[in-house]
Amino acid sequence: MTELVRDSLDHCVKCTICETFCPYSQVTPLFPGPKYVGPQAERYRGSGASADASVDYCSGCGICTQVCPQGVKIAEINSQARAQLWEERGIPLRNQLIARPSVLGRLGTPIAPLANWALRNRPLRALADRLLGIHRDAPLPRFAGRTFQRWARGRPSSAAERSVVYFHACGTNYYEPGLGEMVVRVLEHNGFQVVVPPQDCCGLPLQSNGNFKAARAYVRRLVANLAPYARDGLPIVANSTSCGLMLKREAREILGVEDEDLRAVSEATYDLCEFLLLLHERGELRTDFQPLPLTVPYHAPCQQRGHGIGKPALDLLALIQDLQVIDLDVDCCGIAGTYGLKKEKYEISMAVGERLFTALRESGNDLAACDSETCRWQIEHGAGVHAVHPVELLHRAYGLGAAAGG
Amino acid sequence: MTYDTVVIGAGVAGLTAALRLAEAGERVLVVANGVGSTHLAPATIDVLGFGPGRVESPAQALPAFTEANPDHPYARLSPDLVAASVEWLRARLPAIGYQGGLDENFLLPTAIGAVKPSALVPETMVAGDLRAGGRLVFVGLGLKDFYPAYLADNLAQAPLDGRVVSARSLEASPPVAGEADRSSVGFARLFEEPSFRDALVRELAGKLERDERVGFPAVLGLRRAGEVWRELEAGLGRPVFEVATLPPSLSGIRLYEAMSAALREAGGRIHVGEPVVGADTRAGRVEAVITQPTARATTYRARSFVLATGGFASGGLQVDSHGRMSEAVFDLPLAGPASLDGPRFLPDYFDEHPLNRVGVAVDDGLRPIGRDDRPVYENLHASGATLAGALPWREASGNGLSLATGYAAAAAILERAS
């Protein structure tokens, strides 16, 4: 356990506020709650073997840490305890596999039609369920068959007075390149040259699957790539709330990575909506929006709350005339990255998401907004509504054209 | 980012100030270290329960109380304003269904069978009022920290000024699967399931006597508590009431949910999990507060600021190992002893410790003042448990103080703005 996390442990007064908020312990007795498996069980872990395996049912959504009035890093304690557990027991093949999105992306992209067919083929999914433990109904994204990186290399952003670095992460690269294109156009529309450096996975899925060693290697490689830009004073924007949080906070607080590159990148990294709203605050965001006569329910992902920026999308979207945004304020969609893909956790994940799904269905709209890619896929799966990143609405209101496919 | 007012703290005081300001059209941000007192304390609004004798009417008792306690936060507020804050909350949160007011205190049984005076009471607790006398039965559910036999025995010995209350207890074993140690939140969720309620009603049907009012631990639902309570009353055919439990407190959680939802609807913003680590002050004004949620600091500018960070338990006030005390965000001057020279521990739990009355002293606009009685910052207001001079646990005044001072801080800000 890192010192940062260990030091916060003694501040726990056992008030159980975290337990009243945990969306997971509320739906399953398999997870006894953040206080129980965290500050409480930590006393029994010490340097010896893990007392029990229930910490594996923590999704790492981080809500416990946010609500704790005493500053205890509960989710961070639990992430580190989970890594210790899997170090002792050996990480299962499935967890190794689903935690490497860039490897899967490189394999799946060239054979996208075949891969997408296989991922939606019932008998094959039943087989993967039985052999690998990936739940047969879990929402798996569709390979786009092309990458955002290739698009960006073929269409370099033209020189402008100011520049921004775009950390698009794996989801945009392999599954939603069209979203990346919209991010670039929105930033260019606001007078930025958008720099897209080559980039690999940030290591977040490996971290949440307990493979800290591999996660550290990934994030170190990524920040080494991004640090020169940060040192040149360029802001780095990320549309993936969880991967952005990895750079801002989790690499240091959970993985215990302490290096100069990471520090420089952490200080320069912004969530996309956070960045755009700060531009607006300085009077530098273009507001030539066309009216959008739509009602859109909005879900703020848990990992975005970890940024400590509130819900910047609400203030941004409020700039668009005729656009009604409903803040759903439901804790968690249940997917938590790769958590809800797992056979033993799928039902829990769907039960956690039920409040959100119900709120979405009851709102009667067929479009929703959410900043995180895995949450959007879960929302589409659970509620049957199309979910977009808030930037897609900005893109539309700017009149920058219809969204590209994929 | 720039707001009209930034409120620091998300307890009853902070949420009240924020909601009042947002209702008046201000751009408001609440920024808080974490969730606070609401999740630990019941949602009853105790304005003045003991002063020092038991108070029957807060409205009548307050003038004499503030005269006898000139350094008490209530002494900074006009009686009309205290009354207005109570009336406002009662009307503002229909989901809680508050009953009562300042004219008469309810007398509610606590989980250990003590008697607690309270001015404003959620509808789900009203039938527990002991002033009416009568026959009460308390039902245990196997919830830890709620022992109905102990409650009923103690209540039989409680001083009730000659009123006759008969109390007995009953243990129910509703169908609780899987979990050996279900928390109050877990029970609240079960109560929202009709099948659970039906099973409980069936089990209790033959065991209740005529004219009995039925008390449960305050776990009758979280988001649909009003509906759960009404359906239990209908099912059992008798008045049903909740008894506040040990933390976590479901009634307090409902209060937090209702207030924060109202604030969001009024356009306010809440950032929880973002402690304020510094402030930008110059020329007698607070210009901004600073948080550091990640590697980069965030600056929130505003015209006015409300400090509602709580007392020692919440970290709004701090004491170090040398006995030095400080206010955590602005390092404001504190009223009360400057350091702890005497004994750290007192033999009796309810002895008056020198720490008890330490806090921030304020002027009539609830602005923190220094030794010269002048405001430290012209645009900073303080409310709730951060204030000096109150003994909320002894006076039974906790939520009432937070409500009234949060309300007054907002009023002072709006008055200056107009």
Short mmCIF file of C-alpha atoms in Angstrom, two decimals, chain B:
data_model
loop_
_atom_site.label_atom_id
_atom_site.label_comp_id
_atom_site.label_asym_id
_atom_site.label_seq_id
_atom_site.Cartn_x
_atom_site.Cartn_y
_atom_site.Cartn_z
CA MET B 1 -14.90 29.58 -12.38
CA THR B 2 -17.06 32.47 -11.21
CA TYR B 3 -20.27 32.33 -9.18
CA ASP B 4 -22.38 34.80 -7.27
CA THR B 5 -21.90 32.86 -4.05
CA VAL B 6 -19.73 29.90 -3.13
CA VAL B 7 -20.91 27.89 -0.11
CA ILE B 8 -18.34 25.68 1.62
CA GLY B 9 -19.99 22.65 3.20
CA ALA B 10 -22.94 20.44 2.26
CA GLY B 11 -24.68 19.97 5.61
CA VAL B 12 -28.03 21.51 6.57
CA ALA B 13 -26.52 24.99 7.03
CA GLY B 14 -24.69 25.02 3.70
CA LEU B 15 -27.56 23.51 1.72
CA THR B 16 -30.07 25.93 3.27
CA ALA B 17 -27.96 28.97 2.40
CA ALA B 18 -27.31 27.66 -1.11
CA LEU B 19 -30.94 26.79 -1.81
CA ARG B 20 -32.18 30.18 -0.61
CA LEU B 21 -29.66 31.98 -2.81
CA ALA B 22 -30.36 29.82 -5.86
CA GLU B 23 -34.10 30.41 -5.42
CA ALA B 24 -33.40 34.12 -5.46
CA GLY B 25 -31.70 33.72 -8.84
CA GLU B 26 -28.06 33.64 -7.77
CA ARG B 27 -25.48 31.42 -9.44
CA VAL B 28 -24.47 29.21 -6.53
CA LEU B 29 -21.82 26.56 -6.02
CA VAL B 30 -21.62 24.28 -3.00
CA VAL B 31 -18.17 22.82 -2.59
CA ALA B 32 -17.66 20.26 0.15
CA ASN B 33 -15.01 17.97 1.56
CA GLY B 34 -17.57 15.18 1.69
CA VAL B 35 -21.11 14.47 2.75
CA GLY B 36 -21.68 15.44 6.34
CA SER B 37 -23.97 15.59 9.29
CA THR B 38 -27.17 14.82 7.41
CA HIS B 39 -26.19 11.18 7.07
CA LEU B 40 -25.49 10.82 10.76
CA ALA B 41 -28.29 12.82 12.41
CA PRO B 42 -32.08 12.52 12.13
CA ALA B 43 -34.00 14.95 9.93
CA THR B 44 -35.93 16.43 12.85
CA ILE B 45 -35.40 20.16 13.16
CA ASP B 46 -34.68 20.71 16.83
CA VAL B 47 -34.72 24.46 17.40
CA LEU B 48 -34.54 24.58 21.18
CA GLY B 49 -35.29 21.55 23.31
CA PHE B 50 -33.62 22.42 26.60
CA GLY B 51 -32.87 25.88 27.87
CA PRO B 52 -31.78 24.38 30.27
CA GLY B 53 -35.16 22.94 31.39
CA ARG B 54 -37.29 21.15 28.78
CA VAL B 55 -38.79 23.67 26.38
CA GLU B 56 -42.44 23.30 25.44
CA SER B 57 -42.58 26.25 23.07
CA PRO B 58 -39.40 27.41 21.32
CA ALA B 59 -41.15 30.61 20.22
CA GLN B 60 -41.83 31.55 23.83
CA ALA B 61 -38.50 30.32 25.23
CA LEU B 62 -36.11 31.86 22.71
CA PRO B 63 -36.15 35.51 23.92
CA ALA B 64 -35.23 34.56 27.49
CA PHE B 65 -32.72 32.00 26.21
CA THR B 66 -30.84 34.50 24.05
CA GLU B 67 -30.89 37.05 26.85
CA ALA B 68 -29.29 34.54 29.20
CA ASN B 69 -26.82 33.44 26.47
CA PRO B 70 -25.74 36.62 24.67
CA ASP B 71 -22.89 34.82 22.89
CA HIS B 72 -25.18 32.15 21.47
CA PRO B 73 -25.70 32.20 17.66
CA TYR B 74 -29.46 32.58 18.23
CA ALA B 75 -28.69 35.92 19.91
CA ARG B 76 -27.52 37.20 16.50
CA LEU B 77 -30.86 36.40 14.84
CA SER B 78 -34.23 38.05 15.11
CA PRO B 79 -37.02 35.75 16.34
CA ASP B 80 -38.93 36.50 13.12
CA LEU B 81 -36.06 35.22 11.05
CA VAL B 82 -35.82 31.96 13.01
CA ALA B 83 -39.57 31.51 12.53
CA ALA B 84 -39.33 32.32 8.83
CA SER B 85 -36.58 29.71 8.33
CA VAL B 86 -38.71 27.01 9.95
CA GLU B 87 -41.79 27.97 7.92
CA TRP B 88 -39.74 28.02 4.73
CA LEU B 89 -38.31 24.52 5.23
CA ARG B 90 -41.72 23.09 6.12
CA ALA B 91 -43.22 24.37 2.90
CA ARG B 92 -40.13 23.79 0.74
CA LEU B 93 -39.70 20.03 1.13
CA PRO B 94 -43.04 18.31 0.53
CA ALA B 95 -41.24 14.97 0.16
CA ILE B 96 -40.32 15.09 3.86
CA GLY B 97 -43.77 16.31 4.87
CA TYR B 98 -42.58 18.35 7.85
CA GLN B 99 -45.16 19.01 10.57
CA GLY B 100 -45.07 21.43 13.45
CA GLY B 101 -43.42 24.76 14.01
CA LEU B 102 -42.03 26.99 16.72
CA ASP B 103 -45.16 27.19 18.86
CA GLU B 104 -44.92 23.74 20.40
CA ASN B 105 -42.26 21.08 20.55
CA PHE B 106 -43.11 17.50 19.75
CA LEU B 107 -41.80 14.94 22.23
CA LEU B 108 -40.31 12.02 20.37
CA PRO B 109 -38.93 8.75 21.69
CA THR B 110 -35.30 8.08 20.78
CA ALA B 111 -33.79 4.68 19.97
CA ILE B 112 -32.72 4.26 23.61
CA GLY B 113 -36.08 5.32 24.98
CA ALA B 114 -35.10 8.84 25.98
CA VAL B 115 -37.42 11.76 25.20
CA LYS B 116 -36.44 14.38 22.67
CA PRO B 117 -38.18 17.71 22.09
CA SER B 118 -38.28 18.77 18.46
CA ALA B 119 -39.97 21.63 16.60
CA LEU B 120 -40.29 20.33 13.07
CA VAL B 121 -40.79 16.63 12.50
CA PRO B 122 -41.02 14.52 9.31
CA GLU B 123 -44.53 13.17 8.77
CA THR B 124 -43.21 9.64 9.22
CA MET B 125 -42.29 10.41 12.86
CA VAL B 126 -45.29 12.43 13.98
CA ALA B 127 -47.37 9.55 15.40
CA GLY B 128 -44.57 8.87 17.89
CA ASP B 129 -45.41 12.11 19.69
CA LEU B 130 -45.53 11.25 23.40
CA ARG B 131 -47.54 14.33 24.37
CA ALA B 132 -50.64 12.50 23.25
CA GLY B 133 -49.99 9.66 25.71
CA GLY B 134 -51.55 6.38 24.65
CA ARG B 135 -50.28 2.93 23.83
CA LEU B 136 -47.15 2.36 21.80
CA VAL B 137 -45.57 -0.79 20.47
CA PHE B 138 -42.02 -0.78 19.14
CA VAL B 139 -41.14 -3.36 16.52
CA GLY B 140 -37.63 -4.78 16.16
CA LEU B 141 -36.48 -6.13 12.81
CA GLY B 142 -33.16 -7.65 13.77
CA LEU B 143 -31.49 -4.37 12.89
CA LYS B 144 -28.35 -3.91 14.94
CA ASP B 145 -28.36 -0.95 17.35
CA PHE B 146 -32.15 -0.95 17.63
CA TYR B 147 -33.44 -2.88 20.64
CA PRO B 148 -37.16 -2.30 21.12
CA ALA B 149 -37.37 -3.96 24.54
CA TYR B 150 -34.68 -1.65 25.87
CA LEU B 151 -36.43 1.28 24.24
CA ALA B 152 -39.81 0.42 25.73
CA ASP B 153 -38.39 -0.20 29.25
CA ASN B 154 -36.55 3.11 29.29
CA LEU B 155 -39.52 4.97 27.92
CA ALA B 156 -41.68 3.66 30.75
CA GLN B 157 -39.30 5.40 33.17
CA ALA B 158 -38.90 8.60 31.17
CA PRO B 159 -40.05 11.87 32.74
CA LEU B 160 -43.21 12.82 30.88
CA ASP B 161 -44.76 15.34 33.25
CA GLY B 162 -47.55 13.03 34.31
CA ARG B 163 -48.54 11.97 30.81
CA VAL B 164 -49.32 8.28 30.62
CA VAL B 165 -47.62 6.31 27.91
CA SER B 166 -47.65 2.57 27.81
CA ALA B 167 -44.90 1.02 25.73
CA ARG B 168 -44.14 -2.55 24.83
CA SER B 169 -41.90 -4.25 22.31
CA LEU B 170 -42.23 -6.89 19.67
CA GLU B 171 -39.65 -8.68 17.57
CA ALA B 172 -40.58 -9.37 13.98
CA SER B 173 -38.59 -11.62 11.66
CA PRO B 174 -39.42 -10.37 8.18
CA PRO B 175 -37.97 -12.31 5.23
CA VAL B 176 -34.39 -11.10 4.98
CA ALA B 177 -32.33 -13.29 2.69
CA GLY B 178 -28.62 -13.65 2.35
CA GLU B 179 -27.20 -11.03 4.60
CA ALA B 180 -26.52 -11.65 8.26
CA ASP B 181 -25.75 -8.03 9.06
CA ARG B 182 -28.13 -5.90 7.09
CA SER B 183 -27.65 -2.16 7.58
CA SER B 184 -30.34 0.45 7.96
CA VAL B 185 -29.90 1.33 4.27
CA GLY B 186 -30.39 -2.32 3.35
CA PHE B 187 -33.64 -2.43 5.33
CA ALA B 188 -34.80 0.82 3.72
CA ARG B 189 -34.42 -0.81 0.33
CA LEU B 190 -36.37 -3.87 1.48
CA PHE B 191 -39.21 -1.69 2.72
CA GLU B 192 -39.57 -0.26 -0.77
CA GLU B 193 -40.45 -3.75 -2.01
CA PRO B 194 -44.21 -4.41 -1.67
CA SER B 195 -43.63 -8.14 -1.02
CA PHE B 196 -41.47 -7.36 2.01
CA ARG B 197 -44.04 -4.94 3.40
CA ASP B 198 -46.86 -7.40 2.81
CA ALA B 199 -45.01 -10.18 4.63
CA LEU B 200 -44.33 -7.89 7.57
CA VAL B 201 -47.93 -6.72 7.73
CA ARG B 202 -49.11 -10.36 7.68
CA GLU B 203 -46.71 -11.27 10.46
CA LEU B 204 -47.78 -8.38 12.67
CA ALA B 205 -51.50 -8.57 11.97
CA GLY B 206 -52.46 -10.80 14.90
CA LYS B 207 -49.92 -9.41 17.32
CA LEU B 208 -51.06 -5.83 17.63
CA GLU B 209 -53.51 -4.64 20.19
CA ARG B 210 -56.33 -2.22 19.65
CA ASP B 211 -55.44 1.49 19.75
CA GLU B 212 -51.72 0.83 19.58
CA ARG B 213 -49.47 3.10 17.58
CA VAL B 214 -46.66 1.16 15.91
CA GLY B 215 -43.04 2.34 16.00
CA PHE B 216 -40.33 1.07 13.66
CA PRO B 217 -36.68 2.04 13.43
CA ALA B 218 -36.39 4.88 10.89
CA VAL B 219 -35.67 2.62 7.93
CA LEU B 220 -39.02 2.84 6.14
CA GLY B 221 -37.63 3.47 2.68
CA LEU B 222 -35.20 5.88 1.16
CA ARG B 223 -36.61 7.45 -2.00
CA ARG B 224 -40.24 6.48 -1.45
CA ALA B 225 -40.45 6.82 2.32
CA GLY B 226 -43.76 8.70 2.32
CA GLU B 227 -45.39 5.99 0.21
CA VAL B 228 -43.92 3.16 2.34
CA TRP B 229 -45.13 4.81 5.54
CA ARG B 230 -48.65 5.43 4.21
CA GLU B 231 -48.96 1.86 2.96
CA LEU B 232 -47.83 0.44 6.29
CA GLU B 233 -50.43 2.56 8.09
CA ALA B 234 -53.08 1.29 5.70
CA GLY B 235 -51.89 -2.31 5.98
CA LEU B 236 -51.70 -2.35 9.78
CA GLY B 237 -54.77 -0.16 10.22
CA ARG B 238 -53.02 1.88 12.90
CA PRO B 239 -50.81 4.97 13.10
CA VAL B 240 -47.20 4.09 12.25
CA PHE B 241 -44.11 6.10 13.15
CA GLU B 242 -40.38 5.97 12.77
CA VAL B 243 -37.86 6.22 15.61
CA ALA B 244 -34.53 7.81 14.68
CA THR B 245 -31.74 5.23 14.65
CA LEU B 246 -28.03 5.33 15.17
CA PRO B 247 -26.02 6.34 12.08
CA PRO B 248 -26.36 6.01 9.18
CA SER B 249 -29.61 7.94 9.49
CA LEU B 250 -32.15 7.26 6.78
CA SER B 251 -34.27 10.29 7.66
CA GLY B 252 -31.18 12.48 7.41
CA ILE B 253 -30.25 10.92 4.07
CA ARG B 254 -33.74 11.74 2.80
CA LEU B 255 -33.25 15.33 3.94
CA TYR B 256 -29.93 15.55 2.08
CA GLU B 257 -31.46 14.05 -1.05
CA ALA B 258 -34.45 16.41 -0.93
CA MET B 259 -32.36 19.52 -0.32
CA SER B 260 -29.69 18.72 -2.89
CA ALA B 261 -32.32 17.84 -5.52
CA ALA B 262 -34.13 21.13 -4.83
CA LEU B 263 -30.83 22.97 -5.17
CA ARG B 264 -30.05 21.34 -8.50
CA GLU B 265 -33.55 22.16 -9.74
CA ALA B 266 -33.02 25.77 -8.74
CA GLY B 267 -29.88 25.80 -10.89
CA GLY B 268 -27.30 25.39 -8.12
CA ARG B 269 -24.23 23.20 -8.43
CA ILE B 270 -22.78 20.81 -5.86
CA HIS B 271 -19.22 19.49 -5.85
CA VAL B 272 -18.75 16.89 -3.14
CA GLY B 273 -15.33 15.39 -2.49
CA GLU B 274 -13.48 18.61 -3.23
CA PRO B 275 -11.97 20.09 -0.08
CA VAL B 276 -11.13 23.79 -0.07
CA VAL B 277 -7.39 24.05 0.55
CA GLY B 278 -6.87 27.79 0.40
CA ALA B 279 -8.34 31.20 -0.21
CA ASP B 280 -7.42 34.34 -2.07
CA THR B 281 -8.11 37.27 0.24
CA ARG B 282 -7.21 40.89 -0.17
CA ALA B 283 -8.23 44.25 1.27
CA GLY B 284 -10.74 42.75 3.68
CA ARG B 285 -12.50 40.68 1.04
CA VAL B 286 -12.48 37.04 0.02
CA GLU B 287 -11.88 36.99 -3.73
CA ALA B 288 -11.77 33.24 -4.29
CA VAL B 289 -11.44 29.86 -2.68
CA ILE B 290 -9.08 27.24 -4.02
CA THR B 291 -9.46 23.49 -4.24
CA GLN B 292 -7.00 20.92 -5.46
CA PRO B 293 -8.98 17.93 -6.68
CA THR B 294 -6.13 16.70 -8.87
CA ALA B 295 -2.60 17.85 -9.67
CA ARG B 296 -3.97 21.21 -10.77
CA ALA B 297 -5.64 23.67 -8.40
CA THR B 298 -9.10 25.09 -9.16
CA THR B 299 -10.04 28.67 -8.27
CA TYR B 300 -13.65 29.59 -7.58
CA ARG B 301 -14.32 33.33 -7.56
CA ALA B 302 -17.51 34.83 -6.15
CA ARG B 303 -19.04 37.98 -4.77
CA SER B 304 -19.98 36.30 -1.48
CA PHE B 305 -18.90 33.23 0.45
CA VAL B 306 -20.61 31.15 3.11
CA LEU B 307 -18.53 29.05 5.50
CA ALA B 308 -20.55 26.03 6.66
CA THR B 309 -17.85 23.45 7.27
CA GLY B 310 -19.09 22.28 10.68
CA GLY B 311 -17.27 22.00 13.99
CA PHE B 312 -14.50 19.78 15.29
CA ALA B 313 -16.20 16.54 14.27
CA SER B 314 -16.48 17.62 10.64
CA GLY B 315 -13.05 19.22 10.42
CA GLY B 316 -14.33 22.79 10.06
CA LEU B 317 -12.57 23.48 13.35
CA GLN B 318 -9.32 21.76 14.21
CA VAL B 319 -7.26 21.16 17.30
CA ASP B 320 -3.68 19.94 17.12
CA SER B 321 -1.70 17.80 19.56
CA HIS B 322 -0.49 20.93 21.37
CA GLY B 323 -4.08 21.96 22.03
CA ARG B 324 -3.96 24.81 19.50
CA MET B 325 -7.26 25.42 17.80
CA SER B 326 -7.94 26.86 14.38
CA GLU B 327 -10.59 27.33 11.74
CA ALA B 328 -9.62 25.18 8.77
CA VAL B 329 -10.31 27.25 5.64
CA PHE B 330 -9.66 30.94 6.41
CA ASP B 331 -7.81 30.60 9.72
CA LEU B 332 -10.44 32.87 11.25
CA PRO B 333 -10.10 34.13 14.81
CA LEU B 334 -11.87 31.84 17.28
CA ALA B 335 -13.95 32.81 20.27
CA GLY B 336 -13.39 30.82 23.45
CA PRO B 337 -10.16 29.69 25.09
CA ALA B 338 -7.15 30.11 22.78
CA SER B 339 -5.59 26.82 23.77
CA LEU B 340 -6.37 23.78 25.83
CA ASP B 341 -4.37 24.26 29.01
CA GLY B 342 -6.59 22.28 31.35
CA PRO B 343 -7.30 18.56 31.38
CA ARG B 344 -7.95 17.02 27.97
CA PHE B 345 -10.51 14.57 29.24
CA LEU B 346 -13.34 15.09 31.69
CA PRO B 347 -14.72 12.26 33.81
CA ASP B 348 -18.37 12.69 32.89
CA TYR B 349 -19.53 12.39 29.29
CA PHE B 350 -21.79 15.41 29.59
CA ASP B 351 -19.31 17.59 31.50
CA GLU B 352 -18.80 20.93 29.84
CA HIS B 353 -15.47 20.74 28.03
CA PRO B 354 -13.70 24.02 27.19
CA LEU B 355 -13.74 22.96 23.53
CA ASN B 356 -17.50 22.84 23.46
CA ARG B 357 -18.26 26.49 22.92
CA VAL B 358 -15.22 27.27 20.76
CA GLY B 359 -16.02 28.53 17.29
CA VAL B 360 -16.29 31.54 15.05
CA ALA B 361 -18.00 34.61 16.51
CA VAL B 362 -20.13 36.62 14.08
CA ASP B 363 -21.88 39.96 13.74
CA ASP B 364 -25.60 40.37 13.04
CA GLY B 365 -24.98 39.67 9.35
CA LEU B 366 -23.29 36.42 10.41
CA ARG B 367 -19.91 37.70 9.30
CA PRO B 368 -16.99 36.32 11.34
CA ILE B 369 -15.54 38.99 13.59
CA GLY B 370 -12.16 39.48 15.23
CA ARG B 371 -11.28 40.59 18.77
CA ASP B 372 -12.19 44.15 17.76
CA ASP B 373 -15.75 42.97 16.92
CA ARG B 374 -15.30 44.06 13.30
CA PRO B 375 -15.90 41.71 10.36
CA VAL B 376 -12.74 39.96 9.20
CA TYR B 377 -13.97 39.93 5.58
CA GLU B 378 -16.86 42.03 4.40
CA ASN B 379 -18.22 39.29 2.10
CA LEU B 380 -17.73 36.15 4.20
CA HIS B 381 -20.59 34.71 6.27
CA ALA B 382 -20.53 31.72 8.60
CA SER B 383 -23.30 29.39 9.67
CA GLY B 384 -23.98 26.07 11.36
CA ALA B 385 -21.72 24.21 13.76
CA THR B 386 -18.72 26.43 12.93
CA LEU B 387 -20.28 29.17 15.06
CA ALA B 388 -19.19 29.78 18.64
CA GLY B 389 -21.35 29.68 21.71
CA ALA B 390 -23.78 26.81 21.20
CA LEU B 391 -24.06 23.39 22.85
CA PRO B 392 -26.35 21.73 20.31
CA TRP B 393 -26.37 18.26 21.88
CA ARG B 394 -27.37 19.67 25.25
CA GLU B 395 -29.81 22.31 23.99
CA ALA B 396 -31.30 20.01 21.31
CA SER B 397 -30.71 22.79 18.82
CA GLY B 398 -28.49 21.24 16.11
CA ASN B 399 -30.50 21.29 12.89
CA GLY B 400 -32.45 24.34 14.03
CA LEU B 401 -29.25 26.34 14.42
CA SER B 402 -27.97 25.16 11.06
CA LEU B 403 -31.25 25.97 9.34
CA ALA B 404 -31.69 29.40 10.91
CA THR B 405 -28.09 30.54 10.47
CA GLY B 406 -27.88 29.20 6.90
CA TYR B 407 -31.11 31.02 6.14
CA ALA B 408 -29.81 34.20 7.79
CA ALA B 409 -26.49 34.08 5.91
CA ALA B 410 -28.42 33.94 2.62
CA ALA B 411 -30.66 36.80 3.76
CA ALA B 412 -27.64 38.95 4.59
CA ILE B 413 -26.08 38.25 1.19
CA LEU B 414 -29.29 39.07 -0.67
CA GLU B 415 -29.76 42.24 1.33
CA ARG B 416 -26.26 43.46 0.47
CA ALA B 417 -26.74 42.55 -3.19
CA SER B 418 -29.96 44.55 -3.53
#
